[in-house]
XYZ file of C-alpha atoms in Angstrom:
735
model
C -5.529 75.904 56.003
C -8.908 77.642 55.986
C -10.494 74.844 53.960
C -9.630 72.191 56.517
C -10.725 74.387 59.437
C -14.095 75.026 57.820
C -14.598 71.352 57.035
C -13.780 70.465 60.642
C -16.434 72.890 61.926
C -19.095 71.753 59.432
C -18.419 68.009 59.615
C -21.120 67.138 62.191
C -23.983 68.946 60.444
C -26.769 66.826 59.023
C -26.040 65.695 55.458
C -29.068 67.506 53.990
C -27.886 70.909 55.281
C -24.134 70.458 55.355
C -22.590 72.572 52.512
C -19.818 71.469 50.191
C -16.567 73.352 50.855
C -14.662 74.257 47.720
C -10.955 75.049 48.087
C -8.247 72.647 47.047
C -10.844 70.557 45.177
C -13.829 71.342 42.976
C -17.359 69.992 43.506
C -16.474 66.666 41.908
C -13.441 66.077 44.085
C -13.555 63.353 46.715
C -10.969 62.390 49.285
C -9.734 59.752 46.858
C -8.415 62.666 44.749
C -9.386 61.550 41.230
C -7.296 63.167 38.505
C -8.421 66.591 37.336
C -10.221 67.633 40.518
C -7.518 69.836 42.003
C -8.395 73.530 41.954
C -5.128 74.624 43.545
C -2.087 72.396 44.158
C -1.254 71.332 47.693
C 2.510 71.568 47.117
C 4.641 74.490 45.980
C 3.910 78.191 45.744
C 0.491 79.623 44.923
C 1.099 82.557 42.577
C -1.434 85.394 42.146
C -1.951 84.260 38.544
C -2.923 80.719 39.648
C -5.393 82.038 42.198
C -6.801 84.598 39.736
C -7.633 81.847 37.249
C -9.521 79.884 39.915
C -11.469 82.929 41.116
C -12.358 83.812 37.523
C -13.613 80.270 36.881
C -15.731 80.294 40.079
C -17.473 83.598 39.332
C -17.779 83.002 35.563
C -21.245 81.463 36.083
C -22.437 84.795 37.442
C -20.207 87.468 35.898
C -17.435 88.121 33.430
C -16.156 91.129 31.471
C -13.780 92.047 28.614
C -11.170 93.056 31.216
C -11.326 89.633 32.882
C -11.272 87.796 29.557
C -8.302 89.836 28.321
C -6.380 89.195 31.542
C -7.049 85.441 31.405
C -5.910 85.366 27.781
C -2.690 87.186 28.713
C -1.964 84.769 31.578
C -2.463 81.779 29.294
C -0.228 83.217 26.578
C 2.457 84.105 29.146
C 2.381 80.570 30.543
C 2.718 79.091 27.056
C 5.623 81.397 26.200
C 7.496 80.335 29.351
C 7.106 76.691 28.340
C 8.839 77.522 25.045
C 11.871 79.028 26.817
C 15.187 77.688 25.416
C 16.427 74.593 27.233
C 20.056 75.689 27.428
C 19.303 78.494 29.894
C 21.176 77.766 33.140
C 19.999 78.121 36.739
C 21.502 80.093 39.610
C 20.995 77.732 42.516
C 21.946 78.751 46.051
C 25.401 77.592 47.029
C 27.699 77.516 50.022
C 29.561 80.755 50.679
C 33.213 81.016 49.702
C 35.193 79.277 52.438
C 32.076 77.791 54.065
C 32.819 74.840 56.402
C 30.158 72.850 54.531
C 32.354 72.914 51.423
C 34.574 70.468 53.325
C 32.373 68.886 55.972
C 29.547 67.648 53.701
C 31.886 65.707 51.401
C 31.504 61.931 51.529
C 33.858 58.999 50.983
C 33.156 56.958 47.863
C 30.241 54.565 48.320
C 28.595 56.452 51.192
C 25.276 58.281 51.369
C 24.123 61.075 53.655
C 20.842 62.564 54.835
C 20.319 66.318 54.998
C 18.523 68.454 57.563
C 17.548 72.062 58.182
C 20.369 74.571 57.856
C 22.764 75.766 55.186
C 23.825 72.131 54.728
C 20.374 71.477 53.213
C 22.012 72.683 49.985
C 24.292 69.633 50.068
C 21.415 67.816 48.336
C 22.460 69.460 45.062
C 26.066 70.349 45.894
C 27.342 67.030 47.275
C 26.630 63.825 45.331
C 25.213 61.136 47.610
C 23.260 63.466 49.918
C 19.584 62.524 49.863
C 16.363 63.562 51.597
C 16.029 66.033 54.443
C 13.892 66.185 57.572
C 12.469 68.724 59.981
C 14.593 70.033 62.858
C 14.888 67.273 65.421
C 14.163 64.548 62.888
C 17.654 64.259 61.411
C 18.388 60.623 60.682
C 15.183 59.342 62.271
C 13.888 58.267 58.840
C 16.810 55.843 58.765
C 15.183 53.953 61.653
C 12.381 52.997 59.289
C 14.530 52.423 56.212
C 17.539 50.520 57.585
C 15.853 47.084 58.017
C 14.775 47.067 54.358
C 17.998 47.983 52.561
C 21.436 46.486 51.956
C 23.011 49.855 52.864
C 24.571 49.296 56.275
C 25.357 52.877 57.281
C 24.488 56.518 56.569
C 25.931 59.897 57.481
C 23.624 62.671 58.694
C 24.456 66.378 58.529
C 23.501 68.382 61.620
C 24.298 71.965 62.656
C 25.149 73.117 66.172
C 22.156 75.484 66.258
C 19.784 72.681 65.297
C 21.481 70.347 67.784
C 20.852 72.842 70.576
C 17.262 73.381 69.399
C 16.122 69.757 69.043
C 18.767 67.749 67.188
C 19.898 65.975 70.328
C 16.459 64.305 70.385
C 17.169 62.794 66.958
C 20.509 61.453 68.212
C 18.762 60.036 71.283
C 16.200 58.318 69.018
C 18.961 56.865 66.818
C 20.688 55.412 69.881
C 17.412 53.914 71.102
C 16.797 52.366 67.657
C 20.339 50.920 67.607
C 21.088 52.456 64.203
C 24.404 52.332 62.341
C 24.714 56.035 61.719
C 27.288 58.845 61.923
C 26.131 62.344 62.746
C 28.434 64.955 61.207
C 27.843 67.764 63.669
C 29.143 71.110 62.416
C 30.222 73.430 65.194
C 30.434 76.689 63.222
C 29.955 79.070 66.132
C 26.864 80.773 64.656
C 23.275 80.193 63.556
C 24.445 80.850 60.036
C 21.290 80.332 57.997
C 19.276 83.094 59.675
C 21.877 85.815 60.097
C 24.838 84.587 62.130
C 23.370 84.907 65.617
C 24.973 83.131 68.547
C 23.381 79.849 69.630
C 20.632 80.765 72.099
C 22.502 79.521 75.145
C 25.943 78.222 76.095
C 27.382 75.542 73.853
C 31.064 74.633 73.618
C 32.802 71.670 71.999
C 33.821 70.175 75.389
C 30.188 70.455 76.527
C 29.058 68.758 73.331
C 31.420 65.842 73.774
C 30.419 65.237 77.400
C 26.711 65.473 76.635
C 27.004 63.070 73.690
C 29.106 60.677 75.736
C 26.407 60.683 78.428
C 23.750 59.927 75.796
C 25.646 56.753 74.920
C 27.207 57.329 71.489
C 29.850 54.777 70.552
C 32.617 57.057 69.317
C 33.322 60.800 69.018
C 35.967 62.360 66.749
C 36.783 66.037 66.177
C 38.049 67.483 62.890
C 39.011 71.122 62.467
C 40.894 73.528 60.232
C 42.909 74.633 63.298
C 43.945 71.596 65.397
C 46.412 73.751 67.300
C 43.587 75.595 69.094
C 42.835 72.400 71.051
C 46.214 72.384 72.745
C 45.531 72.631 76.474
C 41.717 72.503 76.094
C 40.162 70.947 79.201
C 36.862 69.127 79.675
C 36.685 66.944 76.568
C 35.056 63.543 76.976
C 37.431 60.622 77.425
C 39.003 59.099 74.336
C 38.369 62.066 72.013
C 40.878 62.439 69.160
C 41.470 65.678 67.224
C 42.443 65.704 63.540
C 43.037 68.217 60.764
C 40.185 68.486 58.276
C 42.511 67.125 55.576
C 42.019 63.710 57.232
C 38.230 63.888 56.937
C 37.937 61.209 54.227
C 39.980 58.652 56.190
C 38.116 59.336 59.416
C 34.718 59.004 57.737
C 35.752 55.642 56.293
C 36.669 54.452 59.783
C 33.430 55.715 61.323
C 31.201 54.038 58.743
C 32.753 50.709 59.759
C 32.012 51.358 63.452
C 28.774 49.832 64.683
C 26.154 51.988 66.383
C 25.819 55.777 66.607
C 29.045 57.734 66.089
C 29.677 61.476 66.053
C 32.072 63.523 63.936
C 32.260 67.082 65.291
C 33.624 69.400 62.592
C 34.840 72.592 64.258
C 35.189 75.443 61.754
C 33.736 78.954 62.025
C 31.074 80.057 59.539
C 32.755 81.866 56.620
C 30.233 84.725 56.544
C 30.670 85.184 60.286
C 34.465 85.223 59.867
C 34.083 87.996 57.308
C 31.859 90.032 59.638
C 34.186 89.609 62.611
C 37.271 90.503 60.584
C 35.616 93.700 59.379
C 34.769 94.608 62.986
C 38.259 93.791 64.240
C 36.972 90.893 66.369
C 38.921 88.207 64.510
C 42.415 88.079 63.072
C 42.472 88.604 59.313
C 45.206 86.302 57.963
C 47.959 88.307 56.256
C 47.796 85.982 53.293
C 46.296 85.964 49.790
C 46.017 83.281 47.119
C 46.908 84.045 43.506
C 46.643 81.842 40.417
C 49.206 82.262 37.661
C 46.790 82.125 34.717
C 49.577 81.319 32.249
C 50.431 78.148 34.192
C 46.781 77.203 34.853
C 45.316 74.666 32.429
C 41.684 75.374 33.344
C 41.046 71.805 34.541
C 38.934 73.001 37.496
C 40.493 70.633 40.045
C 40.907 73.537 42.476
C 37.157 74.188 42.297
C 36.319 70.514 42.801
C 38.649 70.245 45.799
C 37.356 73.418 47.481
C 33.725 73.766 46.260
C 34.537 77.480 46.475
C 32.702 80.122 44.435
C 35.675 82.484 44.714
C 37.543 80.237 42.278
C 36.023 81.625 39.103
C 36.555 80.929 35.395
C 38.212 83.598 33.292
C 38.412 83.603 29.508
C 41.894 84.330 28.136
C 43.701 84.278 24.826
C 44.802 80.738 25.710
C 41.332 79.461 26.675
C 39.376 79.228 29.891
C 41.522 79.516 33.019
C 40.821 80.082 36.724
C 41.413 83.059 38.981
C 40.622 84.036 42.574
C 37.908 86.651 43.088
C 39.689 88.673 45.757
C 36.478 90.619 46.555
C 34.613 87.516 47.763
C 37.490 85.312 48.985
C 37.108 84.425 52.677
C 40.635 82.999 52.969
C 39.751 79.366 53.506
C 42.740 78.282 51.367
C 41.224 74.880 50.524
C 41.678 75.732 46.825
C 45.402 75.129 47.366
C 44.608 71.408 47.418
C 44.009 71.546 43.664
C 46.833 69.459 42.186
C 48.314 72.194 40.034
C 51.511 74.304 40.145
C 49.735 77.592 39.341
C 48.916 78.480 42.980
C 50.976 81.068 44.831
C 50.353 82.564 48.271
C 51.374 86.128 49.072
C 52.167 86.515 52.756
C 52.724 89.729 54.664
C 51.240 93.211 54.309
C 49.352 92.399 51.133
C 46.198 94.094 49.866
C 44.358 93.785 46.554
C 45.152 96.837 44.464
C 42.052 99.005 44.177
C 41.658 100.708 40.834
C 42.069 104.491 41.001
C 40.862 105.063 37.453
C 37.377 106.092 38.539
C 38.579 108.214 41.462
C 41.144 110.051 39.338
C 38.662 110.825 36.559
C 35.633 111.529 38.755
C 36.364 115.199 39.354
C 36.562 116.015 35.648
C 33.247 114.458 34.610
C 31.002 116.815 32.584
C 27.483 117.832 33.557
C 24.783 115.357 32.612
C 21.331 116.113 31.222
C 18.591 115.237 33.693
C 16.290 112.431 32.514
C 12.509 112.654 32.469
C 11.312 110.594 35.407
C 8.269 108.326 35.015
C 4.823 109.481 36.047
C 3.529 107.852 39.227
C -0.116 108.902 38.993
C -0.640 105.169 38.562
C 1.667 102.608 40.244
C 5.135 102.173 38.701
C 6.750 98.772 39.276
C 10.476 97.952 39.198
C 11.838 94.409 39.471
C 15.478 94.083 40.640
C 17.247 90.755 40.077
C 20.652 89.643 41.292
C 22.841 87.270 43.292
C 22.670 86.842 47.066
C 25.345 88.768 48.928
C 25.981 91.380 46.216
C 23.634 94.119 47.435
C 20.285 93.518 45.717
C 18.408 94.003 48.986
C 20.472 97.160 49.558
C 19.144 98.630 46.292
C 15.582 97.981 47.457
C 16.299 99.484 50.867
C 17.924 102.611 49.419
C 15.064 103.209 46.967
C 12.452 102.588 49.656
C 14.035 105.211 51.937
C 14.534 107.610 48.998
C 10.829 107.326 48.138
C 9.935 108.315 51.711
C 12.259 111.320 51.448
C 10.450 112.314 48.237
C 7.166 111.813 50.119
C 5.748 109.331 47.627
C 4.156 105.957 48.223
C 6.395 102.899 48.045
C 6.436 99.199 48.841
C 9.480 96.919 48.922
C 9.342 93.104 48.819
C 12.568 91.085 48.982
C 12.441 87.461 47.858
C 15.697 85.996 49.112
C 14.960 82.313 49.683
C 18.241 80.451 50.248
C 20.224 83.522 49.255
C 23.667 82.309 50.265
C 26.418 83.231 47.842
C 25.360 82.139 44.400
C 21.597 82.122 45.097
C 18.952 84.133 43.252
C 17.467 87.246 44.874
C 14.685 89.459 43.554
C 13.244 92.678 44.931
C 9.781 93.972 43.950
C 9.562 97.780 44.143
C 6.332 99.689 43.568
C 5.948 103.469 43.615
C 2.887 105.728 43.434
C 1.927 109.336 44.055
C 0.121 108.252 47.243
C 0.518 105.168 49.407
C -3.162 104.225 49.159
C -2.764 103.643 45.403
C -0.563 100.611 46.094
C -2.766 97.576 46.774
C -0.123 94.829 46.530
C 3.596 94.651 47.231
C 4.232 91.913 44.702
C 4.446 92.804 41.011
C 1.721 90.994 39.083
C 2.324 89.022 35.884
C 3.275 91.358 33.039
C 3.102 94.469 35.227
C 6.812 95.341 35.617
C 7.459 98.763 34.091
C 11.196 98.290 34.493
C 13.532 95.385 35.155
C 16.924 96.095 36.697
C 18.738 92.858 35.839
C 21.885 92.933 37.966
C 22.378 89.267 37.042
C 21.556 87.840 33.636
C 20.890 84.294 34.887
C 18.297 85.339 37.484
C 16.640 87.666 34.967
C 15.585 84.740 32.752
C 13.961 82.627 35.467
C 10.272 81.910 34.904
C 9.258 84.111 37.836
C 11.119 87.137 36.438
C 10.080 86.610 32.808
C 6.470 86.357 33.976
C 6.641 89.969 35.211
C 7.702 91.284 31.780
C 5.279 92.334 29.047
C 6.096 92.882 25.383
C 6.032 96.590 24.575
C 5.348 97.568 28.196
C 8.475 96.583 30.178
C 11.886 98.189 29.716
C 14.887 96.186 30.895
C 18.492 97.007 31.750
C 20.576 93.820 31.947
C 24.104 93.324 33.282
C 25.739 91.291 30.503
C 28.604 90.062 32.715
C 28.863 86.247 32.659
C 28.846 85.560 36.410
C 29.601 81.865 36.887
C 27.131 79.618 38.708
C 28.003 76.879 41.206
C 27.629 74.290 38.426
C 30.925 75.401 36.898
C 32.714 73.832 39.890
C 31.436 70.423 38.763
C 31.664 71.094 35.037
C 34.732 73.306 34.421
C 34.056 73.621 30.689
C 30.349 74.417 31.039
C 29.358 76.982 28.371
C 27.635 80.182 29.436
C 24.620 80.738 27.115
C 24.653 84.528 27.339
C 23.342 85.114 23.804
C 20.364 82.823 24.424
C 19.554 84.570 27.709
C 19.760 88.055 26.192
C 17.519 86.978 23.305
C 15.025 85.534 25.813
C 14.729 88.872 27.627
C 14.556 90.727 24.304
C 11.661 88.512 23.179
C 9.880 89.165 26.482
C 10.119 92.982 26.448
C 10.277 93.694 22.719
C 12.861 95.141 20.356
C 14.174 98.499 21.519
C 13.180 97.961 25.170
C 16.422 96.283 26.276
C 19.731 97.848 27.314
C 22.801 95.668 27.908
C 25.850 96.855 29.808
C 28.782 94.929 31.273
C 28.279 96.632 34.601
C 30.509 94.294 36.615
C 33.567 94.806 34.416
C 33.125 98.581 34.166
C 32.291 99.123 37.858
C 35.192 96.924 39.000
C 37.626 98.687 36.661
C 36.520 102.120 37.879
C 35.868 101.460 41.572
C 38.201 98.524 42.243
C 35.460 96.341 43.738
C 32.704 94.322 42.085
C 30.347 95.178 44.971
C 29.830 98.557 43.238
C 28.027 96.821 40.355
C 24.431 97.049 41.556
C 24.617 100.736 42.462
C 26.208 101.342 39.050
C 23.221 99.545 37.474
C 20.827 101.733 39.455
C 22.530 104.874 38.122
C 22.310 103.534 34.564
C 18.584 102.787 34.930
C 17.913 106.176 36.557
C 19.560 108.016 33.668
C 17.381 105.998 31.283
C 14.301 107.391 33.071
C 13.217 104.120 34.671
C 13.328 105.094 38.379
C 10.703 107.649 39.575
C 12.745 109.079 42.451
C 14.893 112.209 42.598
C 18.668 111.891 42.512
C 19.004 114.024 45.638
C 16.835 111.617 47.628
C 18.768 108.583 46.360
C 22.030 110.230 47.438
C 20.570 111.032 50.857
C 19.343 107.440 51.232
C 22.861 106.170 50.422
C 24.198 108.393 53.211
C 21.574 107.095 55.656
C 22.475 103.513 54.724
C 25.933 104.310 56.078
C 27.965 101.696 54.170
C 30.678 102.632 51.631
C 28.962 105.991 51.081
C 31.505 107.575 48.722
C 31.906 104.430 46.622
C 28.143 103.963 46.255
C 27.586 107.575 45.296
C 30.353 107.461 42.714
C 29.130 104.134 41.340
C 25.647 105.607 40.860
C 27.057 108.615 39.004
C 29.339 106.451 36.852
C 26.268 104.423 35.927
C 24.536 107.623 34.822
C 27.506 108.620 32.672
C 27.662 105.170 31.091
C 23.998 105.417 30.091
C 24.684 108.829 28.551
C 28.085 108.223 26.878
C 29.231 104.612 27.185
C 32.195 104.952 24.807
C 33.721 107.748 26.890
C 33.374 105.772 30.130
C 34.799 102.575 28.617
C 37.872 104.474 27.407
C 38.455 105.615 31.004
C 37.758 102.170 32.493
C 39.746 100.143 29.954
C 42.760 102.098 28.691
C 44.219 98.838 27.349
C 41.017 97.968 25.483
C 42.512 98.486 22.024
C 45.042 95.704 22.604
C 42.240 93.408 23.783
C 40.116 94.239 20.738
C 43.059 93.499 18.476
C 43.574 90.090 20.100
C 39.881 89.274 19.927
C 39.725 90.214 16.243
C 43.035 88.728 15.137
C 43.184 86.894 11.828
C 44.177 83.243 11.509
C 47.634 84.285 10.268
C 48.096 86.569 13.280
C 46.965 83.778 15.628
C 49.420 81.295 14.076
C 52.266 83.837 14.237
C 51.682 84.385 17.978
C 51.658 80.646 18.624
C 54.845 80.175 16.619
C 56.515 82.814 18.816
C 55.202 81.058 21.947
C 56.506 77.652 20.830
C 59.876 79.103 19.898
C 60.160 80.460 23.437
C 58.865 77.132 24.742
C 61.613 75.125 23.003
C 63.150 76.424 19.766
C 62.441 77.348 16.133
C 62.527 73.710 14.980
C 59.826 72.816 17.496
C 57.679 75.727 16.280
C 58.193 74.542 12.687
C 56.442 71.261 13.561
C 53.399 73.326 14.531
C 53.477 75.410 11.359
C 53.867 72.362 9.121
C 50.770 70.571 10.428
C 48.571 73.670 10.562
C 49.471 74.644 6.971
C 48.862 71.068 5.807
C 45.367 71.171 7.314
C 44.721 74.640 5.881
C 45.684 73.470 2.398
C 43.417 70.421 2.632
C 40.512 72.480 3.958
C 40.832 75.053 1.172
C 40.735 72.323 -1.448
C 37.406 71.075 -0.080
C 35.904 74.397 1.027
C 37.858 77.405 -0.296
C 36.070 79.938 1.954
C 36.294 77.926 5.189
C 38.866 78.193 8.010
C 36.876 76.403 10.741
C 38.966 73.215 10.784
C 42.256 75.111 10.548
C 41.277 77.322 13.500
C 40.413 74.225 15.552
C 43.706 72.488 14.748
C 45.696 75.679 15.347
C 44.280 75.961 18.866
C 44.363 72.285 19.815
C 47.788 71.414 18.361
C 49.362 74.356 20.160
C 47.916 73.126 23.429
C 49.215 69.618 22.755
C 52.734 70.856 21.961
C 52.983 73.443 24.760
C 52.230 71.003 27.590
C 53.144 72.275 31.039
C 56.190 70.267 32.106
C 58.668 71.483 34.741
C 60.660 73.539 32.238
C 57.598 75.363 30.900
C 56.167 76.046 34.353
C 59.544 77.487 35.337
C 59.667 79.658 32.195
C 56.150 81.000 32.744
C 57.074 82.052 36.273
C 60.292 83.817 35.251
C 59.581 85.514 31.895
C 58.361 88.717 33.599
C 54.619 88.286 32.982
C 53.997 86.734 36.408
C 55.671 89.638 38.210
C 53.698 92.135 36.107
C 50.389 90.490 37.039
C 51.282 90.560 40.740
C 52.174 94.246 40.548
C 48.868 95.006 38.803
C 46.724 93.220 41.398
C 48.428 93.711 44.767
C 49.961 96.412 46.934
C 52.157 96.051 49.988
C 55.220 94.224 51.201
C 54.941 90.468 50.938
C 56.843 87.259 50.347
C 55.935 84.517 47.894
C 55.241 80.898 48.704
C 54.555 78.269 46.068
C 52.162 75.340 46.400
C 53.868 72.560 44.459
C 53.785 68.771 44.291
C 57.221 67.752 42.979
C 57.581 64.038 42.288
C 60.817 63.805 44.266
C 58.940 64.730 47.483
C 55.976 62.382 47.058
C 57.579 59.787 49.321
C 56.339 62.017 52.170
C 52.708 61.677 51.045
C 50.295 59.522 53.042
C 47.846 56.889 51.822
C 49.279 57.021 48.314
C 47.541 60.357 47.615
C 49.593 62.998 45.753
C 50.620 65.757 48.128
C 51.472 69.413 47.598
C 54.098 71.200 49.624
C 54.564 74.831 50.591
C 57.903 76.024 49.203
C 59.365 79.468 49.795
C 60.452 82.298 47.529
C 63.783 80.565 46.855
C 61.850 78.561 44.248
C 62.061 81.529 41.861
C 65.838 81.051 41.707
C 65.347 77.348 41.036
C 62.797 78.203 38.352
C 65.320 80.426 36.551
C 67.839 77.597 36.485
C 65.222 75.075 35.352
C 63.905 77.349 32.595
C 67.412 77.572 31.179
C 67.607 73.775 31.025
C 64.698 73.362 28.577
C 67.124 71.815 26.085
C 66.980 68.672 28.242
C 63.237 68.354 27.631
C 62.363 64.821 26.557
């Protein structure tokens, strides 16, 4: 910016006195931009390290020093080490919140393309296949005016939010009408300016007003889709000819609109999921007395529920029988679109139902022993702490609490939150710097290699280039949450491996042997406190006990009180983190009383594995059926031992895969897995209250009611359990 302003002021000077202005380009650079003349790139972020290199090169003709040379060498080596980072490390891209309207509204019919704009739906460019470039606010779809005459594509969809529409989006629609484009604007009416905090639209905007205004502008057709069509009964003031449809019909309606000439509008009316959550907590919106539960024994782990819903609350879970799916009750916003997954494992609990909160931590808290106080770091020189985590889980809260606690301790502090698109699933980092006096802190951002401590609340974010750049071998100490928190990519690739070992090794290489602590904070905190939101405060307690946080415990506790949210839980989570750092084995015994059974299953021998599968197959059909399994597995084992006496790799593979092939989930097996007692035990472990069961099933004998030839699921009541018992007893008819 400054470079161009200076050039503008100096342009009219005589050539013999006019100076060269060096900024983006060096002395050799001309406006033709020959290769190699860039000093600093025009696109992307300018990091302190990039700028430092340029400054060093400019002043090198006049001055240099061992300190400068050493720093430049470090920056070069750090850059080279980041280029060598393992390729299988995954990314934590921002993603739509659980239950977000965009999970449904941005989907496209086969063969269609869409253009993005400014708003949460910008993320559709990597979430929804077929969504292409974006524009500024008020330019949505206008690029199509220039492209349409030169392509065989006859129609595009354009995503547009109600806040943007009110701001300037109507101008884009007006331009599209003037240009006579074939285009459908998918206008999301989500009742909030969701991307910047859930404010109300800055003025009055209702769906009837929208329809009348758009009709007056001259659009060809307007259709409304919604998750609650019933709320339009008796609504007055809609433009003439408007039809209202359930969101389940979205694909059909989009196909019709793309065949309609001119500018058409699809208004999708569904409240922002984050705003729903806020309003429910404040008692301003009805909280549906309904919960979704997945019977993991019935689930085959295919991931269809995740593909149908795009919902991050449908998470993978590793079991004895392979990867399955479960609902994260802590983050679920009750959108219920996961029920569309064509699978009989989904059950809804309706009535006075609440997730059961673990009381293990509360019951044991009063009997915890005294802890030794750690030696806190010296802050005569600045002490830097980098906190990494996932948007919506409380990373910014940790920074806020520590910033306030530092003020209480009367020490200097700076806090910088880098949230970006921090919707659920996005990366968040917080830079914290502490010093004896405020005037010792000259920058809020941690420089390359200058992090004294890394509080890695999420493993995936901790191995991004930006975070690794802050670590220095032998200087940085890291505490990493080893929990494998799934990324949005697992919704597209259900069997995607999680490279946790590679990521841990990457951090270990960056900080040095002996400078890394790993703890499964999410599992322990959830087991003790009953809510995964306690994880980050647990991590803070762990790091404090390790002597990595230069603030007194009393001030941290006071800051938690001043924050005013979940005070008791946050205090207890911090103290449990301290105890875990001091005596992890003792805490894990409290958190996981059943851990010995899990360890036994994880460490079972091949013979033990086969014996369990034989028992399962006997229950599935009979002993003769199980004998088929044993015969093939033993035949493979014998052949493998002849070739490689010490190997069991092939036998293990066959033992797992052949069991899965034999124990396929037909009606009889699904019925057995619902009625053998395990399903009822899991419900009792996870939920409290008085509720009734409803099953989401797609029986073949009801498919004649389905529309458009698409398989349909039906909601069937608790009477199904009686039918299941009868069906399970009829397994002799199988085949």
